[in-house]
Amino acid sequence: VARTNPQVTEQVLNIVRQEKYVDGFTRENGWGGKGYGGFVGAMAMQGLMAYYYDEVVPNTWVELNQCRYNHMGMDVRFNKGGPGFRGGKHVGKCRNDQEDCEDCRVTPLSDIYNIHYTQCRKPWMCIGQGDSSLPLEKQQKPRTRTRAEKNLIPEDSVHLDHCMGLLQIWHDYRDDLEQQLEALVVRQQQNVGPDARATIQKGRQGAYKQEFFRGHCTALAEYTNLAQGDQSILKLIPLLYESH
């Protein structure tokens, strides 16, 4: 459990208000012109907080194991064929410049504290297919892929089976919520009507890779909303927390 420090919040806001973000992809770009730029999230928290703790308040932080915290399941070494591959002396080296690093692609699920769904795709995207399933030409030339094909799980940086395990965790949580919500609407039937339970059940009748998506996906990229988006049911969710 973390508690925010109001002083840190104000200092970070002052960086946004006063300091210049330099566009570009070199060591002279990004926040403060110090190289904190040129990557996804650089202008937002991923670049801003790195700049703050490295440059504004150095030596006040501890870097956690990225395979256990904010886990993405991706390759954290410069391996041939991987994203952003760098040859020469960098081959096989850790991307964070450490001498040794865990392979996040095979970290046991039981060792992970929290998951960042990005490389393995968002659970509600219903992507249960890796890009190795594409024709060889499209594997070698990503720019020729359709939008849907670009959304397939990128197997140059993650292991498909590991990603599916991560996605299953999210859908298991939704499944648990649905079961509790079903029990609640039975007790609240006078407020939501007799069909509420059936509405919830219809939300997990999808046949696409049920062993992972728990019935929440009807096909590739076809997601069914919780309780089919029925607001009269969804508004009851806070009651589940009051009862504990």
PDB file of C-alpha atoms in Angstrom:
ATOM      1  CA  VAL A   1       0.000   0.000   0.000  1.00  0.00           C
ATOM      2  CA  ALA A   2       1.438   3.360  -1.028  1.00  0.00           C
ATOM      3  CA  ARG A   3       0.590   6.788   0.339  1.00  0.00           C
ATOM      4  CA  THR A   4       1.041   9.906  -1.754  1.00  0.00           C
ATOM      5  CA  ASN A   5       3.314  12.716  -0.641  1.00  0.00           C
ATOM      6  CA  PRO A   6       1.672  16.119  -1.387  1.00  0.00           C
ATOM      7  CA  GLN A   7       5.111  17.714  -1.732  1.00  0.00           C
ATOM      8  CA  VAL A   8       6.080  15.272  -4.482  1.00  0.00           C
ATOM      9  CA  THR A   9       2.800  15.918  -6.278  1.00  0.00           C
ATOM     10  CA  GLU A  10       3.428  19.661  -6.273  1.00  0.00           C
ATOM     11  CA  GLN A  11       7.018  19.288  -7.459  1.00  0.00           C
ATOM     12  CA  VAL A  12       5.952  17.063 -10.348  1.00  0.00           C
ATOM     13  CA  LEU A  13       3.223  19.526 -11.322  1.00  0.00           C
ATOM     14  CA  ASN A  14       5.791  22.315 -11.346  1.00  0.00           C
ATOM     15  CA  ILE A  15       7.918  20.338 -13.804  1.00  0.00           C
ATOM     16  CA  VAL A  16       4.948  20.096 -16.154  1.00  0.00           C
ATOM     17  CA  ARG A  17       4.176  23.794 -15.731  1.00  0.00           C
ATOM     18  CA  GLN A  18       7.689  25.190 -15.999  1.00  0.00           C
ATOM     19  CA  GLU A  19      10.108  22.823 -17.702  1.00  0.00           C
ATOM     20  CA  LYS A  20      10.400  22.274 -21.407  1.00  0.00           C
ATOM     21  CA  TYR A  21       9.833  18.920 -23.063  1.00  0.00           C
ATOM     22  CA  VAL A  22      12.212  18.654 -26.025  1.00  0.00           C
ATOM     23  CA  ASP A  23      10.835  16.616 -28.923  1.00  0.00           C
ATOM     24  CA  GLY A  24      13.087  13.961 -30.409  1.00  0.00           C
ATOM     25  CA  PHE A  25      14.763  10.635 -29.750  1.00  0.00           C
ATOM     26  CA  THR A  26      18.295  11.389 -28.534  1.00  0.00           C
ATOM     27  CA  ARG A  27      19.958  11.864 -25.148  1.00  0.00           C
ATOM     28  CA  GLU A  28      19.290  15.599 -25.498  1.00  0.00           C
ATOM     29  CA  ASN A  29      15.529  15.193 -25.882  1.00  0.00           C
ATOM     30  CA  GLY A  30      12.612  14.594 -23.539  1.00  0.00           C
ATOM     31  CA  TRP A  31      12.076  16.180 -20.114  1.00  0.00           C
ATOM     32  CA  GLY A  32      14.731  18.777 -19.352  1.00  0.00           C
ATOM     33  CA  GLY A  33      16.568  17.776 -22.514  1.00  0.00           C
ATOM     34  CA  LYS A  34      18.069  14.869 -20.585  1.00  0.00           C
ATOM     35  CA  GLY A  35      16.957  11.939 -22.755  1.00  0.00           C
ATOM     36  CA  TYR A  36      13.672  11.150 -21.039  1.00  0.00           C
ATOM     37  CA  GLY A  37      11.742  11.061 -24.284  1.00  0.00           C
ATOM     38  CA  GLY A  38      11.188   9.205 -27.533  1.00  0.00           C
ATOM     39  CA  PHE A  39       9.336   6.215 -26.089  1.00  0.00           C
ATOM     40  CA  VAL A  40       5.717   5.339 -25.356  1.00  0.00           C
ATOM     41  CA  GLY A  41       4.527   7.352 -22.360  1.00  0.00           C
ATOM     42  CA  ALA A  42       7.580   9.649 -22.369  1.00  0.00           C
ATOM     43  CA  MET A  43       5.537  12.857 -22.179  1.00  0.00           C
ATOM     44  CA  ALA A  44       3.308  11.286 -19.528  1.00  0.00           C
ATOM     45  CA  MET A  45       4.083   9.393 -16.331  1.00  0.00           C
ATOM     46  CA  GLN A  46       6.570   6.889 -17.739  1.00  0.00           C
ATOM     47  CA  GLY A  47       8.992   9.610 -18.769  1.00  0.00           C
ATOM     48  CA  LEU A  48       8.042  12.289 -16.267  1.00  0.00           C
ATOM     49  CA  MET A  49       8.485  10.180 -13.137  1.00  0.00           C
ATOM     50  CA  ALA A  50      11.772   8.721 -14.359  1.00  0.00           C
ATOM     51  CA  TYR A  51      13.053  12.250 -14.925  1.00  0.00           C
ATOM     52  CA  TYR A  52      11.795  13.419 -11.526  1.00  0.00           C
ATOM     53  CA  TYR A  53      13.446  10.672  -9.514  1.00  0.00           C
ATOM     54  CA  ASP A  54      16.675  10.605 -11.545  1.00  0.00           C
ATOM     55  CA  GLU A  55      17.263  14.322 -11.942  1.00  0.00           C
ATOM     56  CA  VAL A  56      15.201  16.261  -9.382  1.00  0.00           C
ATOM     57  CA  VAL A  57      15.451  13.994  -6.321  1.00  0.00           C
ATOM     58  CA  PRO A  58      18.217  11.463  -7.116  1.00  0.00           C
ATOM     59  CA  ASN A  59      19.090   8.632  -4.728  1.00  0.00           C
ATOM     60  CA  THR A  60      15.633   8.646  -3.139  1.00  0.00           C
ATOM     61  CA  TRP A  61      14.213   5.640  -4.944  1.00  0.00           C
ATOM     62  CA  VAL A  62      14.582   1.878  -5.304  1.00  0.00           C
ATOM     63  CA  GLU A  63      14.091   0.118  -8.637  1.00  0.00           C
ATOM     64  CA  LEU A  64      11.795  -2.893  -8.229  1.00  0.00           C
ATOM     65  CA  ASN A  65      11.999  -6.124 -10.189  1.00  0.00           C
ATOM     66  CA  GLN A  66      10.062  -5.356 -13.378  1.00  0.00           C
ATOM     67  CA  CYS A  67       9.116  -9.016 -13.731  1.00  0.00           C
ATOM     68  CA  ARG A  68       7.280  -8.937 -10.408  1.00  0.00           C
ATOM     69  CA  TYR A  69       5.912  -5.381 -10.328  1.00  0.00           C
ATOM     70  CA  ASN A  70       4.139  -3.712 -13.265  1.00  0.00           C
ATOM     71  CA  HIS A  71       4.647  -7.019 -15.052  1.00  0.00           C
ATOM     72  CA  MET A  72       4.277  -6.913 -18.843  1.00  0.00           C
ATOM     73  CA  GLY A  73       5.676 -10.350 -19.629  1.00  0.00           C
ATOM     74  CA  MET A  74       8.047  -9.010 -22.252  1.00  0.00           C
ATOM     75  CA  ASP A  75      11.658  -9.685 -23.160  1.00  0.00           C
ATOM     76  CA  VAL A  76      13.916  -7.472 -21.044  1.00  0.00           C
ATOM     77  CA  ARG A  77      17.125  -8.370 -22.873  1.00  0.00           C
ATOM     78  CA  PHE A  78      18.482  -7.323 -26.242  1.00  0.00           C
ATOM     79  CA  ASN A  79      17.879 -10.704 -27.866  1.00  0.00           C
ATOM     80  CA  LYS A  80      18.160 -11.143 -31.618  1.00  0.00           C
ATOM     81  CA  GLY A  81      14.772 -10.792 -33.259  1.00  0.00           C
ATOM     82  CA  GLY A  82      13.343  -8.911 -30.291  1.00  0.00           C
ATOM     83  CA  PRO A  83      11.943  -5.336 -30.306  1.00  0.00           C
ATOM     84  CA  GLY A  84      14.495  -2.536 -30.533  1.00  0.00           C
ATOM     85  CA  PHE A  85      17.286  -5.098 -31.012  1.00  0.00           C
ATOM     86  CA  ARG A  86      20.788  -3.710 -30.625  1.00  0.00           C
ATOM     87  CA  GLY A  87      23.717  -5.750 -31.879  1.00  0.00           C
ATOM     88  CA  GLY A  88      27.353  -5.802 -30.934  1.00  0.00           C
ATOM     89  CA  LYS A  89      28.166  -5.606 -27.251  1.00  0.00           C
ATOM     90  CA  HIS A  90      24.480  -5.256 -26.343  1.00  0.00           C
ATOM     91  CA  VAL A  91      23.447  -8.761 -27.500  1.00  0.00           C
ATOM     92  CA  GLY A  92      21.905 -10.655 -24.594  1.00  0.00           C
ATOM     93  CA  LYS A  93      22.384  -7.736 -22.195  1.00  0.00           C
ATOM     94  CA  CYS A  94      19.680  -6.430 -19.900  1.00  0.00           C
ATOM     95  CA  ARG A  95      17.794  -3.400 -21.200  1.00  0.00           C
ATOM     96  CA  ASN A  96      18.095  -1.680 -17.812  1.00  0.00           C
ATOM     97  CA  ASP A  97      21.908  -1.929 -17.923  1.00  0.00           C
ATOM     98  CA  GLN A  98      22.010  -4.357 -14.998  1.00  0.00           C
ATOM     99  CA  GLU A  99      24.442  -7.267 -15.120  1.00  0.00           C
ATOM    100  CA  ASP A 100      21.705  -9.810 -14.543  1.00  0.00           C
ATOM    101  CA  CYS A 101      17.917  -9.746 -15.036  1.00  0.00           C
ATOM    102  CA  GLU A 102      15.069 -12.219 -14.836  1.00  0.00           C
ATOM    103  CA  ASP A 103      13.348 -13.374 -18.021  1.00  0.00           C
ATOM    104  CA  CYS A 104       9.891 -11.830 -17.569  1.00  0.00           C
ATOM    105  CA  ARG A 105       8.463 -13.980 -20.341  1.00  0.00           C
ATOM    106  CA  VAL A 106       8.532 -17.011 -18.063  1.00  0.00           C
ATOM    107  CA  THR A 107       8.061 -15.503 -14.596  1.00  0.00           C
ATOM    108  CA  PRO A 108       5.698 -17.797 -12.640  1.00  0.00           C
ATOM    109  CA  LEU A 109       2.280 -16.181 -12.356  1.00  0.00           C
ATOM    110  CA  SER A 110       2.310 -16.796  -8.614  1.00  0.00           C
ATOM    111  CA  ASP A 111       5.379 -14.533  -8.280  1.00  0.00           C
ATOM    112  CA  ILE A 112       3.727 -11.512  -9.935  1.00  0.00           C
ATOM    113  CA  TYR A 113       2.314  -8.747  -7.725  1.00  0.00           C
ATOM    114  CA  ASN A 114       0.564  -6.640 -10.372  1.00  0.00           C
ATOM    115  CA  ILE A 115       0.111  -6.783 -14.136  1.00  0.00           C
ATOM    116  CA  HIS A 116       0.404  -4.067 -16.771  1.00  0.00           C
ATOM    117  CA  TYR A 117      -1.673  -5.236 -19.731  1.00  0.00           C
ATOM    118  CA  THR A 118       0.040  -3.833 -22.796  1.00  0.00           C
ATOM    119  CA  GLN A 119       2.314  -6.230 -24.740  1.00  0.00           C
ATOM    120  CA  CYS A 120      -0.099  -9.071 -24.009  1.00  0.00           C
ATOM    121  CA  ARG A 121      -2.952  -6.753 -25.023  1.00  0.00           C
ATOM    122  CA  LYS A 122      -5.891  -5.531 -22.971  1.00  0.00           C
ATOM    123  CA  PRO A 123      -8.141  -8.319 -21.677  1.00  0.00           C
ATOM    124  CA  TRP A 124     -11.224  -6.722 -23.229  1.00  0.00           C
ATOM    125  CA  MET A 125      -9.603  -6.712 -26.669  1.00  0.00           C
ATOM    126  CA  CYS A 126     -10.213 -10.488 -26.794  1.00  0.00           C
ATOM    127  CA  ILE A 127      -6.927 -11.195 -28.545  1.00  0.00           C
ATOM    128  CA  GLY A 128      -6.036 -14.859 -28.153  1.00  0.00           C
ATOM    129  CA  GLN A 129      -3.755 -15.175 -31.144  1.00  0.00           C
ATOM    130  CA  GLY A 130      -0.092 -14.387 -31.711  1.00  0.00           C
ATOM    131  CA  ASP A 131       1.383 -12.728 -34.783  1.00  0.00           C
ATOM    132  CA  SER A 132       3.337 -15.893 -35.652  1.00  0.00           C
ATOM    133  CA  SER A 133       0.034 -17.135 -37.094  1.00  0.00           C
ATOM    134  CA  LEU A 134       0.297 -14.577 -39.910  1.00  0.00           C
ATOM    135  CA  PRO A 135       1.745 -15.376 -43.343  1.00  0.00           C
ATOM    136  CA  LEU A 136       5.553 -15.159 -43.366  1.00  0.00           C
ATOM    137  CA  GLU A 137       5.565 -12.008 -45.503  1.00  0.00           C
ATOM    138  CA  LYS A 138       3.427 -10.135 -42.968  1.00  0.00           C
ATOM    139  CA  GLN A 139       5.578 -11.407 -40.113  1.00  0.00           C
ATOM    140  CA  GLN A 140       8.642  -9.952 -41.799  1.00  0.00           C
ATOM    141  CA  LYS A 141       6.935  -6.736 -42.927  1.00  0.00           C
ATOM    142  CA  PRO A 142       4.700  -5.466 -40.079  1.00  0.00           C
ATOM    143  CA  ARG A 143       3.723  -2.368 -42.063  1.00  0.00           C
ATOM    144  CA  THR A 144       1.756  -4.559 -44.490  1.00  0.00           C
ATOM    145  CA  ARG A 145      -0.547  -5.792 -41.730  1.00  0.00           C
ATOM    146  CA  THR A 146      -4.148  -4.690 -41.317  1.00  0.00           C
ATOM    147  CA  ARG A 147      -5.173  -2.879 -38.127  1.00  0.00           C
ATOM    148  CA  ALA A 148      -6.594  -6.108 -36.698  1.00  0.00           C
ATOM    149  CA  GLU A 149      -3.414  -7.999 -37.548  1.00  0.00           C
ATOM    150  CA  LYS A 150      -1.282  -5.356 -35.837  1.00  0.00           C
ATOM    151  CA  ASN A 151      -3.270  -5.976 -32.653  1.00  0.00           C
ATOM    152  CA  LEU A 152      -2.252  -9.633 -32.478  1.00  0.00           C
ATOM    153  CA  ILE A 153       0.041 -10.520 -29.567  1.00  0.00           C
ATOM    154  CA  PRO A 154       3.652  -9.673 -30.599  1.00  0.00           C
ATOM    155  CA  GLU A 155       5.612 -12.897 -30.203  1.00  0.00           C
ATOM    156  CA  ASP A 156       8.959 -11.224 -30.819  1.00  0.00           C
ATOM    157  CA  SER A 157       8.762  -9.810 -27.297  1.00  0.00           C
ATOM    158  CA  VAL A 158       6.429 -12.127 -25.329  1.00  0.00           C
ATOM    159  CA  HIS A 159       5.501 -15.798 -25.075  1.00  0.00           C
ATOM    160  CA  LEU A 160       1.932 -16.444 -26.202  1.00  0.00           C
ATOM    161  CA  ASP A 161       1.186 -19.060 -23.536  1.00  0.00           C
ATOM    162  CA  HIS A 162       2.394 -16.721 -20.782  1.00  0.00           C
ATOM    163  CA  CYS A 163       0.214 -13.903 -22.119  1.00  0.00           C
ATOM    164  CA  MET A 164      -2.824 -16.145 -22.190  1.00  0.00           C
ATOM    165  CA  GLY A 165      -2.218 -16.982 -18.542  1.00  0.00           C
ATOM    166  CA  LEU A 166      -2.079 -13.285 -17.686  1.00  0.00           C
ATOM    167  CA  LEU A 167      -5.286 -12.586 -19.602  1.00  0.00           C
ATOM    168  CA  GLN A 168      -7.023 -15.465 -17.852  1.00  0.00           C
ATOM    169  CA  ILE A 169      -6.290 -13.876 -14.463  1.00  0.00           C
ATOM    170  CA  TRP A 170      -8.241 -10.737 -15.434  1.00  0.00           C
ATOM    171  CA  HIS A 171     -11.168 -12.726 -16.784  1.00  0.00           C
ATOM    172  CA  ASP A 172     -11.205 -14.879 -13.657  1.00  0.00           C
ATOM    173  CA  TYR A 173     -11.639 -11.708 -11.620  1.00  0.00           C
ATOM    174  CA  ARG A 174     -14.508 -10.597 -13.839  1.00  0.00           C
ATOM    175  CA  ASP A 175     -16.064 -14.055 -13.560  1.00  0.00           C
ATOM    176  CA  ASP A 176     -15.888 -13.830  -9.765  1.00  0.00           C
ATOM    177  CA  LEU A 177     -17.513 -10.396  -9.871  1.00  0.00           C
ATOM    178  CA  GLU A 178     -20.301 -11.739 -12.067  1.00  0.00           C
ATOM    179  CA  GLN A 179     -21.027 -14.575  -9.667  1.00  0.00           C
ATOM    180  CA  GLN A 180     -21.245 -12.190  -6.737  1.00  0.00           C
ATOM    181  CA  LEU A 181     -23.390  -9.817  -8.778  1.00  0.00           C
ATOM    182  CA  GLU A 182     -25.744 -12.659  -9.674  1.00  0.00           C
ATOM    183  CA  ALA A 183     -26.273 -13.474  -6.018  1.00  0.00           C
ATOM    184  CA  LEU A 184     -26.877  -9.805  -5.280  1.00  0.00           C
ATOM    185  CA  VAL A 185     -29.513  -9.278  -7.982  1.00  0.00           C
ATOM    186  CA  VAL A 186     -31.415 -12.288  -6.675  1.00  0.00           C
ATOM    187  CA  ARG A 187     -31.639 -10.486  -3.334  1.00  0.00           C
ATOM    188  CA  GLN A 188     -32.385  -7.150  -5.044  1.00  0.00           C
ATOM    189  CA  GLN A 189     -34.876  -8.524  -7.555  1.00  0.00           C
ATOM    190  CA  GLN A 190     -37.530  -5.997  -6.676  1.00  0.00           C
ATOM    191  CA  ASN A 191     -35.144  -3.216  -7.724  1.00  0.00           C
ATOM    192  CA  VAL A 192     -33.707  -4.674 -10.937  1.00  0.00           C
ATOM    193  CA  GLY A 193     -36.441  -6.910 -12.315  1.00  0.00           C
ATOM    194  CA  PRO A 194     -36.667 -10.669 -12.878  1.00  0.00           C
ATOM    195  CA  ASP A 195     -34.362 -10.777 -15.930  1.00  0.00           C
ATOM    196  CA  ALA A 196     -31.271  -9.282 -14.286  1.00  0.00           C
ATOM    197  CA  ARG A 197     -29.624 -12.609 -13.500  1.00  0.00           C
ATOM    198  CA  ALA A 198     -30.133 -13.870 -17.059  1.00  0.00           C
ATOM    199  CA  THR A 199     -28.647 -10.622 -18.381  1.00  0.00           C
ATOM    200  CA  ILE A 200     -25.477 -11.213 -16.360  1.00  0.00           C
ATOM    201  CA  GLN A 201     -25.256 -14.835 -17.494  1.00  0.00           C
ATOM    202  CA  LYS A 202     -25.518 -13.849 -21.155  1.00  0.00           C
ATOM    203  CA  GLY A 203     -22.349 -11.833 -20.663  1.00  0.00           C
ATOM    204  CA  ARG A 204     -20.302 -15.027 -20.317  1.00  0.00           C
ATOM    205  CA  GLN A 205     -21.675 -17.255 -23.029  1.00  0.00           C
ATOM    206  CA  GLY A 206     -19.041 -16.458 -25.649  1.00  0.00           C
ATOM    207  CA  ALA A 207     -17.384 -19.469 -27.246  1.00  0.00           C
ATOM    208  CA  TYR A 208     -14.032 -17.877 -28.148  1.00  0.00           C
ATOM    209  CA  LYS A 209     -11.221 -19.514 -26.138  1.00  0.00           C
ATOM    210  CA  GLN A 210     -13.437 -20.004 -23.117  1.00  0.00           C
ATOM    211  CA  GLU A 211     -10.627 -21.599 -21.118  1.00  0.00           C
ATOM    212  CA  PHE A 212      -8.959 -18.174 -21.006  1.00  0.00           C
ATOM    213  CA  PHE A 213     -11.687 -15.597 -21.591  1.00  0.00           C
ATOM    214  CA  ARG A 214     -14.358 -17.316 -19.469  1.00  0.00           C
ATOM    215  CA  GLY A 215     -17.114 -16.691 -21.995  1.00  0.00           C
ATOM    216  CA  HIS A 216     -16.576 -12.933 -22.195  1.00  0.00           C
ATOM    217  CA  CYS A 217     -15.454 -13.041 -25.847  1.00  0.00           C
ATOM    218  CA  THR A 218     -17.651 -14.213 -28.702  1.00  0.00           C
ATOM    219  CA  ALA A 219     -14.853 -14.100 -31.295  1.00  0.00           C
ATOM    220  CA  LEU A 220     -11.441 -12.565 -31.911  1.00  0.00           C
ATOM    221  CA  ALA A 221     -11.712  -8.891 -30.901  1.00  0.00           C
ATOM    222  CA  GLU A 222     -15.396  -9.310 -29.940  1.00  0.00           C
ATOM    223  CA  TYR A 223     -15.985  -8.532 -26.243  1.00  0.00           C
ATOM    224  CA  THR A 224     -19.232  -8.732 -24.281  1.00  0.00           C
ATOM    225  CA  ASN A 225     -19.629  -6.060 -21.605  1.00  0.00           C
ATOM    226  CA  LEU A 226     -20.320  -6.951 -17.995  1.00  0.00           C
ATOM    227  CA  ALA A 227     -24.087  -7.393 -17.553  1.00  0.00           C
ATOM    228  CA  GLN A 228     -24.276  -6.319 -21.207  1.00  0.00           C
ATOM    229  CA  GLY A 229     -23.850  -2.752 -20.006  1.00  0.00           C
ATOM    230  CA  ASP A 230     -27.183  -2.672 -18.164  1.00  0.00           C
ATOM    231  CA  GLN A 231     -26.829   0.337 -15.846  1.00  0.00           C
ATOM    232  CA  SER A 232     -29.610  -0.784 -13.522  1.00  0.00           C
ATOM    233  CA  ILE A 233     -27.424  -3.792 -12.681  1.00  0.00           C
ATOM    234  CA  LEU A 234     -24.021  -2.125 -12.762  1.00  0.00           C
ATOM    235  CA  LYS A 235     -25.091   0.543 -10.273  1.00  0.00           C
ATOM    236  CA  LEU A 236     -25.456  -2.229  -7.674  1.00  0.00           C
ATOM    237  CA  ILE A 237     -21.726  -3.069  -7.708  1.00  0.00           C
ATOM    238  CA  PRO A 238     -20.842  -0.666  -4.841  1.00  0.00           C
ATOM    239  CA  LEU A 239     -23.198  -2.663  -2.634  1.00  0.00           C
ATOM    240  CA  LEU A 240     -20.851  -5.636  -2.950  1.00  0.00           C
ATOM    241  CA  TYR A 241     -18.138  -3.663  -1.166  1.00  0.00           C
ATOM    242  CA  GLU A 242     -20.489  -2.452   1.548  1.00  0.00           C
ATOM    243  CA  SER A 243     -21.328  -6.027   2.452  1.00  0.00           C
ATOM    244  CA  HIS A 244     -17.684  -6.897   3.267  1.00  0.00           C
TER     245      HIS A 244
END
